[in-house]
Coordinates of C-alpha atoms in Angstrom, one line a residue:
M1 CA 199.9 134.5 88.7
T2 CA 202.6 134.8 91.4
G3 CA 201.4 131.8 93.4
R4 CA 201.4 133.8 96.7
P5 CA 198.3 133.0 98.9
S6 CA 195.8 135.8 99.5
F7 CA 195.6 137.7 102.8
L8 CA 192.3 135.9 103.7
A9 CA 193.8 132.5 102.9
E10 CA 196.8 133.3 105.1
L11 CA 194.5 134.3 108.0
K12 CA 192.8 131.0 107.7
R13 CA 196.1 129.1 107.3
R14 CA 197.6 130.7 110.4
N15 CA 194.3 130.1 112.4
V16 CA 193.9 133.8 113.1
L17 CA 190.1 133.6 112.4
R18 CA 189.8 130.7 114.8
A19 CA 191.8 132.6 117.4
A20 CA 189.5 135.5 117.1
M21 CA 186.4 133.4 117.6
L22 CA 188.0 131.6 120.6
Y23 CA 189.1 135.0 122.1
V24 CA 185.6 136.5 121.8
G25 CA 183.9 133.4 123.1
A26 CA 186.2 133.2 126.1
A27 CA 185.8 136.9 126.9
W28 CA 182.0 136.6 126.6
A29 CA 181.9 133.6 128.9
L30 CA 184.3 135.1 131.4
S31 CA 182.4 138.4 131.5
Q32 CA 179.1 136.6 132.3
G33 CA 180.8 134.5 135.0
V34 CA 182.3 137.7 136.5
A35 CA 179.0 139.5 136.4
Q36 CA 177.2 136.6 138.2
L37 CA 179.9 136.3 140.9
L38 CA 180.2 140.0 141.6
P39 CA 177.1 140.2 143.8
V40 CA 178.3 137.3 145.9
F41 CA 181.4 139.4 146.9
D42 CA 179.7 142.8 146.9
F43 CA 182.0 144.1 144.1
P44 CA 180.7 147.2 142.2
N45 CA 179.4 146.9 138.6
W46 CA 182.3 149.0 137.2
V47 CA 184.5 145.9 137.6
V48 CA 182.6 144.2 134.8
R49 CA 182.8 147.3 132.6
W50 CA 186.6 147.5 133.0
F51 CA 186.9 143.7 132.3
V52 CA 185.0 144.3 129.0
I53 CA 187.2 147.3 128.1
A54 CA 190.4 145.3 128.9
A55 CA 189.2 142.4 126.7
A56 CA 188.6 144.8 123.9
I57 CA 192.0 146.4 124.2
G58 CA 193.6 143.0 124.3
F59 CA 191.9 141.7 121.1
P60 CA 194.2 143.2 118.5
F61 CA 197.3 142.1 120.5
A62 CA 195.9 138.5 120.6
M63 CA 195.3 138.6 116.8
L64 CA 198.9 139.8 116.2
F65 CA 200.2 137.1 118.4
S66 CA 198.3 134.4 116.4
W67 CA 199.6 135.8 113.1
F68 CA 203.3 135.7 114.1
Y69 CA 203.4 132.6 116.3
E70 CA 202.5 129.0 116.0
W71 CA 201.8 126.3 118.5
T72 CA 204.1 123.3 117.9
P73 CA 205.0 120.1 119.8
Q74 CA 208.1 122.0 120.9
G75 CA 206.1 124.9 122.2
I76 CA 205.4 128.4 120.8
Q77 CA 207.6 129.4 117.9
R78 CA 207.7 132.2 115.4
E79 CA 205.7 131.2 112.3
S80 CA 208.7 132.2 110.1
E81 CA 211.0 129.9 111.9
V82 CA 208.8 126.8 111.3
A83 CA 209.5 124.8 108.1
P84 CA 206.5 124.4 105.9
D85 CA 206.7 120.6 106.1
A86 CA 206.9 120.8 109.9
S87 CA 203.9 123.0 110.4
V88 CA 201.0 121.6 112.5
T89 CA 198.6 124.5 111.9
R90 CA 195.9 122.1 110.5
E91 CA 196.0 119.9 113.7
T92 CA 196.1 123.1 115.8
G93 CA 193.0 124.4 114.0
K94 CA 191.1 121.2 114.8
T95 CA 192.0 121.6 118.5
M96 CA 190.9 125.2 118.4
D97 CA 187.6 124.2 116.9
R98 CA 186.9 122.0 119.8
W99 CA 187.9 124.8 122.2
I100 CA 185.6 127.2 120.4
I101 CA 182.6 124.8 120.7
A102 CA 183.3 124.3 124.4
V103 CA 183.7 128.0 125.2
L104 CA 180.6 129.0 123.3
S105 CA 178.6 126.2 125.0
L106 CA 179.8 127.5 128.4
A107 CA 178.8 131.1 127.4
V108 CA 175.3 129.9 126.4
V109 CA 174.9 127.9 129.7
L110 CA 175.9 131.0 131.7
L111 CA 173.5 133.2 129.8
L112 CA 170.6 130.8 130.3
T113 CA 171.5 130.4 134.0
D114 CA 171.5 134.2 134.5
R115 CA 168.2 134.6 132.6
F116 CA 166.1 131.7 133.9
V117 CA 167.6 130.7 137.2
L118 CA 169.2 133.7 138.9
H119 CA 166.7 136.2 137.5
K120 CA 163.3 134.4 137.4
D121 CA 160.1 136.3 136.7
G122 CA 159.5 136.5 140.4
G123 CA 162.7 138.5 140.9
A124 CA 161.7 140.8 138.1
A125 CA 158.4 141.4 139.7
L126 CA 160.0 142.0 143.1
D127 CA 162.2 144.7 141.6
K128 CA 159.0 146.6 140.6
S129 CA 157.4 146.3 144.0
V130 CA 156.9 149.2 146.4
A131 CA 155.3 149.8 149.8
V132 CA 154.3 153.3 150.7
L133 CA 155.1 153.8 154.4
P134 CA 152.9 156.3 156.1
L135 CA 154.3 159.8 155.5
V136 CA 155.4 161.4 158.8
N137 CA 153.4 164.3 160.0
E138 CA 155.9 167.1 160.9
S139 CA 153.3 169.8 161.4
G140 CA 153.5 169.6 165.2
D141 CA 149.8 168.9 165.4
P142 CA 148.7 165.3 165.9
Q143 CA 145.3 166.2 164.6
Q144 CA 146.9 166.6 161.2
D145 CA 147.8 162.8 161.1
Y146 CA 144.7 162.2 159.0
F147 CA 146.1 164.4 156.2
S148 CA 149.5 162.7 156.0
D149 CA 147.8 159.3 156.2
G150 CA 145.3 160.4 153.5
L151 CA 148.1 161.5 151.2
S152 CA 150.0 158.2 151.7
E153 CA 146.8 156.3 150.8
E154 CA 146.3 158.5 147.7
L155 CA 149.9 157.7 146.6
I156 CA 149.1 154.0 147.0
S157 CA 146.0 154.4 144.9
A158 CA 147.8 156.5 142.2
I159 CA 150.9 154.2 142.0
A160 CA 148.6 151.2 141.6
Q161 CA 147.6 152.6 138.2
V162 CA 151.2 152.1 137.0
H163 CA 151.7 149.1 134.8
D164 CA 153.6 146.1 136.4
I165 CA 154.2 147.7 139.8
K166 CA 153.1 145.6 142.8
V167 CA 151.9 148.0 145.5
I168 CA 151.2 146.9 149.0
G169 CA 147.9 147.9 150.6
R170 CA 147.6 150.6 153.2
N171 CA 146.8 148.4 156.2
S172 CA 150.0 146.4 155.8
S173 CA 152.3 149.3 155.1
F174 CA 150.7 151.5 157.8
R175 CA 151.8 148.8 160.4
F176 CA 155.2 150.5 160.2
R177 CA 154.1 153.9 161.2
G178 CA 156.9 155.6 163.1
R179 CA 159.3 152.8 162.4
Q180 CA 161.1 154.2 159.4
Q181 CA 164.3 154.1 161.3
D182 CA 164.0 150.3 161.6
D183 CA 166.0 148.0 159.4
T184 CA 164.6 148.6 155.9
A185 CA 165.6 145.0 154.9
A186 CA 163.3 143.6 157.7
I187 CA 160.4 145.9 156.6
G188 CA 160.9 145.0 153.0
A189 CA 160.9 141.3 153.8
K190 CA 157.8 141.5 156.0
L191 CA 155.9 143.4 153.2
G192 CA 157.4 141.4 150.4
V193 CA 158.8 144.4 148.4
A194 CA 162.1 145.5 147.0
T195 CA 161.5 149.3 147.5
L196 CA 160.0 151.6 150.1
L197 CA 158.5 155.0 149.5
E198 CA 158.8 157.1 152.7
G199 CA 158.7 160.8 153.5
T200 CA 157.4 163.6 155.5
V201 CA 154.5 166.1 155.3
R202 CA 154.6 169.6 156.9
K203 CA 151.3 171.4 156.6
Q204 CA 151.0 175.0 157.7
G205 CA 148.1 177.1 156.8
N206 CA 147.5 176.8 153.1
Q207 CA 151.0 175.6 152.4
V208 CA 152.3 172.0 152.4
R209 CA 155.8 170.7 152.0
I210 CA 156.1 167.0 151.0
V211 CA 159.5 165.2 151.0
A212 CA 159.3 161.8 149.3
S213 CA 162.2 159.3 148.9
L214 CA 162.3 155.9 147.3
V215 CA 164.8 153.6 149.0
K216 CA 166.1 150.1 148.2
A217 CA 164.8 147.9 151.0
S218 CA 167.7 145.5 151.0
D219 CA 170.3 148.1 152.1
G220 CA 168.4 151.4 152.7
S221 CA 170.2 153.1 149.8
E222 CA 168.3 156.0 148.3
L223 CA 167.2 155.5 144.7
W224 CA 165.3 158.8 144.2
S225 CA 164.2 161.8 146.3
Q226 CA 162.2 164.9 145.7
T227 CA 160.7 167.9 147.7
Y228 CA 157.4 169.5 146.8
D229 CA 156.3 172.9 148.1
R230 CA 152.7 173.5 147.0
D231 CA 149.5 175.3 147.9
L232 CA 146.9 173.0 149.3
K233 CA 144.7 173.7 146.3
D234 CA 147.3 171.8 144.2
V235 CA 147.4 168.8 146.4
F236 CA 145.8 166.5 143.7
A237 CA 148.4 167.6 141.2
V238 CA 151.2 166.9 143.8
Q239 CA 149.9 163.3 144.2
S240 CA 150.0 162.8 140.5
E241 CA 153.4 164.3 140.2
I242 CA 154.9 162.1 143.0
A243 CA 153.4 159.0 141.6
T244 CA 154.7 159.8 138.1
S245 CA 158.2 160.4 139.6
V246 CA 158.2 157.1 141.4
A247 CA 157.1 155.3 138.3
G248 CA 160.0 156.9 136.4
A249 CA 162.4 155.9 139.2
L250 CA 161.3 152.3 138.9
K251 CA 161.7 152.5 135.1
T252 CA 158.2 151.3 134.4
T253 CA 155.7 152.2 131.7
L254 CA 152.5 154.0 132.6
L255 CA 149.1 152.9 131.5
G256 CA 147.5 154.8 128.7
K257 CA 146.0 157.5 131.0
A258 CA 147.3 160.1 133.3
I259 CA 147.6 159.3 137.0
E260 CA 145.0 161.2 138.9
S261 CA 143.8 161.3 142.5
A262 CA 141.0 158.6 142.8
D263 CA 139.6 160.5 145.8
K264 CA 139.4 163.9 144.3
P265 CA 136.0 165.7 144.7
P266 CA 134.4 166.5 141.4
G267 CA 134.4 170.2 142.4
G268 CA 137.9 170.2 143.7
N269 CA 136.8 171.3 147.2
I270 CA 139.8 170.7 149.4
D271 CA 137.6 170.8 152.6
A272 CA 135.5 168.0 151.2
Y273 CA 138.6 166.1 150.5
N274 CA 139.9 166.7 154.0
A275 CA 136.6 165.5 155.5
L276 CA 136.8 162.3 153.4
L277 CA 140.4 161.6 154.5
Q278 CA 139.4 162.0 158.2
G279 CA 136.4 159.7 157.7
R280 CA 138.8 157.0 156.2
Y281 CA 141.2 157.6 159.1
F282 CA 138.5 156.7 161.7
A283 CA 136.7 154.0 159.7
E284 CA 139.9 151.9 159.6
R285 CA 139.8 151.5 163.4
R286 CA 136.8 149.2 163.3
N287 CA 135.0 150.1 166.4
R288 CA 131.7 151.8 167.1
A289 CA 133.0 155.1 168.5
D290 CA 135.4 155.7 165.6
Y291 CA 132.8 154.6 163.1
L292 CA 130.5 157.3 164.4
K293 CA 133.2 159.8 163.8
A294 CA 133.8 158.4 160.3
V295 CA 130.1 158.7 159.4
D296 CA 130.1 162.3 160.6
Y297 CA 133.1 163.2 158.4
F298 CA 131.6 161.5 155.4
Q299 CA 128.4 163.5 155.8
Q300 CA 130.5 166.7 156.1
A301 CA 132.2 165.8 152.8
I302 CA 128.8 165.3 151.1
T303 CA 127.5 168.6 152.5
L304 CA 130.6 170.4 151.1
D305 CA 130.3 168.7 147.7
P306 CA 126.8 167.1 147.1
H307 CA 128.2 165.4 143.9
Y308 CA 131.0 163.6 145.7
A309 CA 130.2 160.0 144.7
L310 CA 133.1 158.5 146.6
A311 CA 131.9 160.1 149.9
Y312 CA 128.4 158.6 149.3
A313 CA 130.0 155.2 148.7
R314 CA 132.2 155.4 151.8
L315 CA 129.2 156.6 153.9
A316 CA 127.1 153.7 152.7
I317 CA 129.8 151.1 153.5
A318 CA 130.2 152.6 157.0
E319 CA 126.4 152.6 157.6
Q320 CA 126.2 149.0 156.4
W321 CA 128.9 148.1 158.9
F322 CA 126.8 149.6 161.6
V323 CA 123.8 147.5 160.6
D324 CA 125.9 144.3 160.6
W325 CA 128.1 144.8 163.7
A326 CA 127.4 147.8 165.9
I327 CA 123.7 148.4 166.4
D328 CA 121.7 146.5 169.0
A329 CA 118.4 148.5 168.7
G330 CA 115.9 147.3 166.1
D331 CA 114.6 150.8 165.2
E332 CA 118.1 152.2 164.8
R333 CA 119.1 149.3 162.6
A334 CA 116.1 149.7 160.3
A335 CA 116.7 153.4 159.9
T336 CA 120.4 153.0 159.2
R337 CA 119.6 150.3 156.6
V338 CA 117.4 152.8 154.8
L339 CA 120.3 155.4 154.8
A340 CA 122.8 152.8 153.6
R341 CA 120.6 151.9 150.6
A342 CA 120.0 155.4 149.6
N343 CA 123.6 156.5 149.8
A344 CA 124.9 153.6 147.8
R345 CA 122.4 154.2 145.1
R346 CA 123.2 157.9 145.0
A347 CA 126.9 157.0 144.6
V348 CA 126.1 154.9 141.6
E349 CA 123.9 157.6 140.1
L350 CA 126.6 160.2 140.4
D351 CA 129.4 157.9 139.0
P352 CA 128.4 154.5 137.6
Q353 CA 132.1 153.9 136.7
L354 CA 133.3 154.3 140.2
A355 CA 134.2 150.8 141.3
L356 CA 133.6 151.5 145.1
A357 CA 130.2 152.9 144.3
Q358 CA 129.2 149.6 142.7
A359 CA 130.7 147.7 145.6
A360 CA 128.7 149.8 148.1
L361 CA 125.6 149.1 146.1
G362 CA 126.4 145.4 146.2
I363 CA 126.8 145.0 149.9
T364 CA 123.7 147.0 150.7
Q365 CA 121.7 144.9 148.2
A366 CA 123.0 141.7 149.9
W367 CA 122.5 142.7 153.5
S368 CA 120.0 145.6 153.6
D369 CA 117.8 144.3 150.8
L370 CA 118.5 140.6 151.5
D371 CA 119.1 140.2 147.8
V372 CA 122.4 138.3 147.6
Q373 CA 122.2 137.6 143.9
A374 CA 121.7 141.3 143.0
G375 CA 124.6 142.2 145.4
Y376 CA 126.8 139.6 143.7
A377 CA 126.0 141.1 140.3
S378 CA 126.9 144.6 141.4
L379 CA 130.2 143.4 142.9
K380 CA 131.0 141.7 139.7
K381 CA 130.7 145.1 138.0
A382 CA 132.9 146.6 140.7
I383 CA 135.6 143.9 140.1
A384 CA 135.4 144.5 136.3
L385 CA 136.0 148.2 136.9
D386 CA 138.9 147.7 139.3
P387 CA 140.0 144.0 139.3
D388 CA 143.0 144.5 141.6
N389 CA 141.4 146.5 144.3
A390 CA 141.9 144.5 147.5
E391 CA 139.0 146.2 149.4
I392 CA 136.5 145.3 146.6
I393 CA 137.9 141.8 146.4
Y394 CA 137.2 141.2 150.1
L395 CA 133.7 142.6 149.8
M396 CA 133.1 140.2 146.9
A397 CA 134.4 137.3 149.0
D398 CA 132.0 138.2 151.7
V399 CA 129.0 138.1 149.4
T400 CA 130.3 135.0 147.6
S401 CA 130.4 133.2 151.0
C402 CA 126.7 133.8 151.4
L403 CA 126.2 131.6 148.4
G404 CA 128.1 128.8 150.1
R405 CA 131.1 129.0 147.8
F406 CA 133.7 129.1 150.6
D407 CA 136.7 127.9 148.5
E408 CA 136.2 130.8 146.1
S409 CA 135.9 133.2 149.1
I410 CA 139.1 131.8 150.6
A411 CA 141.0 132.2 147.3
M412 CA 139.8 135.8 147.0
M413 CA 140.9 136.6 150.6
R414 CA 144.3 135.1 149.9
K415 CA 144.5 137.3 146.8
A416 CA 143.6 140.4 148.9
L417 CA 146.2 139.4 151.5
A418 CA 148.9 139.1 148.9
Q419 CA 148.4 142.8 148.3
D420 CA 147.9 143.8 152.0
R421 CA 149.3 141.0 154.1
L422 CA 149.0 142.8 157.4
N423 CA 145.4 143.9 157.0
P424 CA 143.5 142.6 160.1
T425 CA 140.1 142.8 158.4
F426 CA 141.3 140.5 155.7
H427 CA 142.7 137.9 158.2
F428 CA 139.4 138.1 160.1
Y429 CA 137.2 137.4 157.0
L430 CA 139.6 134.6 155.8
A431 CA 139.1 133.1 159.3
Q432 CA 135.3 133.1 158.8
Y433 CA 135.5 131.2 155.5
L434 CA 138.0 128.7 156.7
A435 CA 135.8 128.0 159.7
A436 CA 132.8 127.6 157.5
S437 CA 134.8 125.0 155.5
G438 CA 135.6 123.1 158.6
R439 CA 139.3 124.1 158.6
L440 CA 139.3 125.1 162.2
D441 CA 143.0 125.2 163.1
E442 CA 143.7 127.4 160.1
A443 CA 140.7 129.6 161.0
E444 CA 141.8 130.1 164.6
A445 CA 145.3 131.0 163.5
E446 CA 143.9 133.6 161.1
V447 CA 141.5 135.2 163.6
R448 CA 144.2 135.3 166.3
R449 CA 146.4 137.1 163.7
A450 CA 143.6 139.6 163.2
M451 CA 143.3 140.1 167.0
D452 CA 147.1 140.7 167.3
L453 CA 147.1 143.2 164.5
Q454 CA 144.0 145.1 165.7
P455 CA 143.2 144.5 169.4
G456 CA 139.7 145.5 170.3
A457 CA 138.2 145.5 166.8
V458 CA 134.5 144.5 166.8
G459 CA 133.7 140.9 165.8
H460 CA 137.1 139.2 166.1
D461 CA 136.4 137.6 169.5
Y462 CA 132.9 136.4 168.3
I463 CA 134.4 134.5 165.4
L464 CA 137.0 133.0 167.7
G465 CA 134.2 131.8 170.0
Q466 CA 132.3 130.3 167.2
I467 CA 135.4 128.4 166.1
Q468 CA 135.9 127.1 169.6
I469 CA 132.2 126.0 169.8
T470 CA 132.6 124.1 166.5
G471 CA 135.7 122.4 167.8
G472 CA 134.0 121.3 171.0
H473 CA 136.0 123.5 173.3
A474 CA 133.4 124.6 175.8
D475 CA 135.6 126.1 178.4
R476 CA 137.6 128.1 175.9
A477 CA 134.5 129.4 174.2
L478 CA 133.0 130.4 177.5
A479 CA 136.2 132.2 178.5
T480 CA 136.1 134.0 175.2
A481 CA 132.5 135.0 175.6
Q482 CA 133.0 136.2 179.2
A483 CA 135.8 138.5 178.1
M484 CA 133.6 140.2 175.4
P485 CA 131.6 143.4 176.1
D486 CA 128.0 142.8 176.8
G487 CA 125.9 142.5 173.6
V488 CA 124.0 140.2 171.3
R489 CA 127.0 138.2 170.2
R490 CA 128.3 137.6 173.8
R491 CA 124.8 136.4 174.8
E492 CA 124.8 133.9 171.9
L493 CA 128.2 132.5 172.6
R494 CA 127.3 132.1 176.3
A495 CA 124.2 130.2 175.5
L496 CA 126.1 127.9 173.1
A497 CA 129.1 127.3 175.4
Y498 CA 127.0 126.5 178.4
W499 CA 125.0 124.0 176.4
L500 CA 128.2 122.4 175.0
K501 CA 129.5 122.3 178.5
G502 CA 126.4 120.4 179.7
D503 CA 125.2 123.3 181.9
H504 CA 121.7 123.4 180.4
A505 CA 120.2 125.6 183.1
A506 CA 122.8 128.3 182.4
S507 CA 122.2 127.9 178.7
D508 CA 118.5 128.3 179.3
A509 CA 119.1 131.6 181.2
A510 CA 121.3 133.0 178.5
L511 CA 118.8 132.1 175.8
A512 CA 116.0 133.7 177.8
D513 CA 118.1 136.9 177.9
M514 CA 118.5 136.7 174.2
E515 CA 114.7 136.4 173.6
R516 CA 114.1 139.3 176.0
L517 CA 116.8 141.7 174.6
D518 CA 117.5 140.6 171.1
A519 CA 114.2 139.5 169.5
T520 CA 114.2 142.3 167.0
T521 CA 117.9 142.7 166.3
W522 CA 119.3 139.1 166.4
P523 CA 116.5 136.6 165.6
D524 CA 119.0 134.6 163.5
G525 CA 121.3 134.2 166.6
I526 CA 118.4 133.0 168.7
G527 CA 117.5 130.5 165.9
M528 CA 121.1 129.4 165.9
V529 CA 121.0 128.6 169.6
Y530 CA 117.8 126.6 169.3
A531 CA 119.2 124.7 166.3
Y532 CA 122.3 123.8 168.2
R533 CA 120.3 122.6 171.1
G534 CA 118.3 120.3 168.8
D535 CA 115.0 122.2 168.8
T536 CA 114.7 122.8 165.0
D537 CA 111.1 123.7 165.1
K538 CA 111.9 126.7 167.4
A539 CA 114.9 127.5 165.3
F540 CA 112.9 127.9 162.1
E541 CA 110.3 130.0 163.9
W542 CA 113.0 132.4 164.8
Y543 CA 114.5 132.3 161.3
E544 CA 111.1 133.2 159.8
R545 CA 110.9 136.2 162.3
G546 CA 114.4 137.2 161.1
F547 CA 113.3 137.1 157.5
A548 CA 110.3 139.3 158.4
N549 CA 112.6 141.7 160.2
E550 CA 115.1 141.7 157.4
D551 CA 117.9 140.3 159.6
A552 CA 120.9 140.4 157.4
S553 CA 122.6 137.6 159.4
L554 CA 120.3 135.1 157.7
T555 CA 122.2 135.5 154.5
E556 CA 125.2 133.9 156.3
I557 CA 123.2 130.8 157.3
Y558 CA 125.4 128.5 155.2
E559 CA 128.5 129.6 157.2
R560 CA 126.7 128.3 160.3
L561 CA 126.0 124.8 158.8
V562 CA 129.4 123.7 160.1
V563 CA 128.2 124.4 163.6
V564 CA 124.7 122.9 163.1
P565 CA 125.0 120.4 160.2
S566 CA 121.7 118.8 161.1
L567 CA 119.9 121.8 159.5
R568 CA 121.3 120.9 156.1
N569 CA 118.8 118.1 155.3
D570 CA 115.8 119.9 156.8
P571 CA 113.5 120.9 153.9
R572 CA 112.6 124.1 155.7
L573 CA 116.2 125.3 155.1
A574 CA 115.7 124.9 151.4
T575 CA 112.5 126.9 151.5
L576 CA 114.3 129.7 153.5
A577 CA 117.2 129.7 151.1
K578 CA 114.9 130.1 148.1
K579 CA 113.3 133.1 149.8
L580 CA 116.7 134.6 150.3
G581 CA 117.7 133.8 146.7
L582 CA 120.4 131.4 147.9
P583 CA 121.4 128.2 146.2
D584 CA 120.0 124.9 147.4
P585 CA 121.7 123.8 150.6
A586 CA 122.4 120.4 149.1
T587 CA 125.0 122.1 146.9
V588 CA 127.0 123.6 149.7
A589 CA 130.1 121.6 150.7
I590 CA 130.6 121.1 154.4
T591 CA 133.9 119.3 155.2
A592 CA 133.6 118.9 158.9
A593 CA 130.7 118.3 161.4
A594 CA 130.3 120.0 164.8
P595 CA 130.8 117.8 167.9
K596 CA 127.6 116.8 169.5
P597 CA 126.3 119.1 172.3
G598 CA 127.6 118.0 175.6
A599 CA 131.1 117.0 174.2
A600 CA 134.1 117.4 176.5
P601 CA 135.5 120.9 176.9

């Protein structure tokens, strides 16, 4: 044996291994710190890459330095110049051990900070969020707006099938029609998304050119862009192609099925599809004139493709809306109720797995058949088929409120609004359930939000007037009623407001008008006025007439208990509830009572 130490032993003696650990730990900690600081100063990502490269290049030089040099109390000296009995490499090693522990601890802290503080799950979800702004119609024909809107809506529906992407609903994203030149950061903040899909549609004859771009909301930078020139007969394939491209751009994983157009007619008839799109375009306006147009287009779609289940479902929903909000004549209401029932059932026959078909069946069962329990069961099927569909969630919330479960309805509407935060219909129905729970200030804020988003929509002012009546604001409620177009709901609000104001003669006159004009279409409203005025015998006479006439408003009687809480303990209400299949009124929570009639304005 020569007695010379091995190379490994010499590496240990000269602390080269410790120096390597210290160097790597320090480089790791510094690279993490640099990466976290870069966004603060808007430095590009290549700075981190060059830092790592420089650290790698410097590693062998650092190791050579630790081999040839030693730290001594007199400073850095060549290892060969230090006498063996004067070497302090053992003490230096202990110091380096402490530094290694400190540096590695710092690196771990920086890693955990980056993973769990700076990049929480919410941030990850936001990075995979998108709002489809309405594609701009560049065809030069305003009558083609329905087509670009329909394509935009189809993209929303298709992208929603992609795993882990948050997609904002059409009503919210369509608020920014024509405002694509606005600050993208402001639009992204209002919609709560990180990315925006925008583009143009130019439709000429049987050809269509679609330009779609995905942009980063924070700075408007383009992440992806593509142009599609297609025959109209291929429009469904185009929708799938765009959605798949967007998914790839967001680096997400698709569900285990191909993305397809949810609205595609079974026979592929493009004219039927166009008719459906035009029906949706007008139905969203929520007024009688446009709903008539919507119904006509849905009927055209069915004529062109008699097996088009979605068109039947959309038609049934539109007809049920007429029954509930837009028809004053009893005969017309009865006839429309029959049509709504038949079309909803036909939709389910054609496609039992179509969630909107089950939803259409549910609302017609609840409000045309007055069978709330059956309607609730059908809507549960719809939710099971499409649990994140905001439209179906709000329809389920409406039927759930009939059962007096207002907290559940409020939670459902908040879930729907999380997907479509600028949807006036969702704010409107949330206002109803908040009011029924006695949360009047919140309810008024929501209904005013709905009115701001969609001025002139049917029903908004009526709910506002009810909230004002419940709150004891007679003059405000009367002003709201006077500004409404003439009709059953205006007459009801006037009768209530005059009574609250103490003008009983004017209330009598308004009630007489209701009995003369609304006996077959609004018996529930007449009963409501009598109950508010304290004449419960007359109230229940009218409620029984309403039940005989299949007045769907009776199913919402628990929403009215906040206005007339005295009805709750009347045994006749329990009897009526049983007929309607509603739970016992004693189980319905009412958190606020209405002011007594005659209260101050």
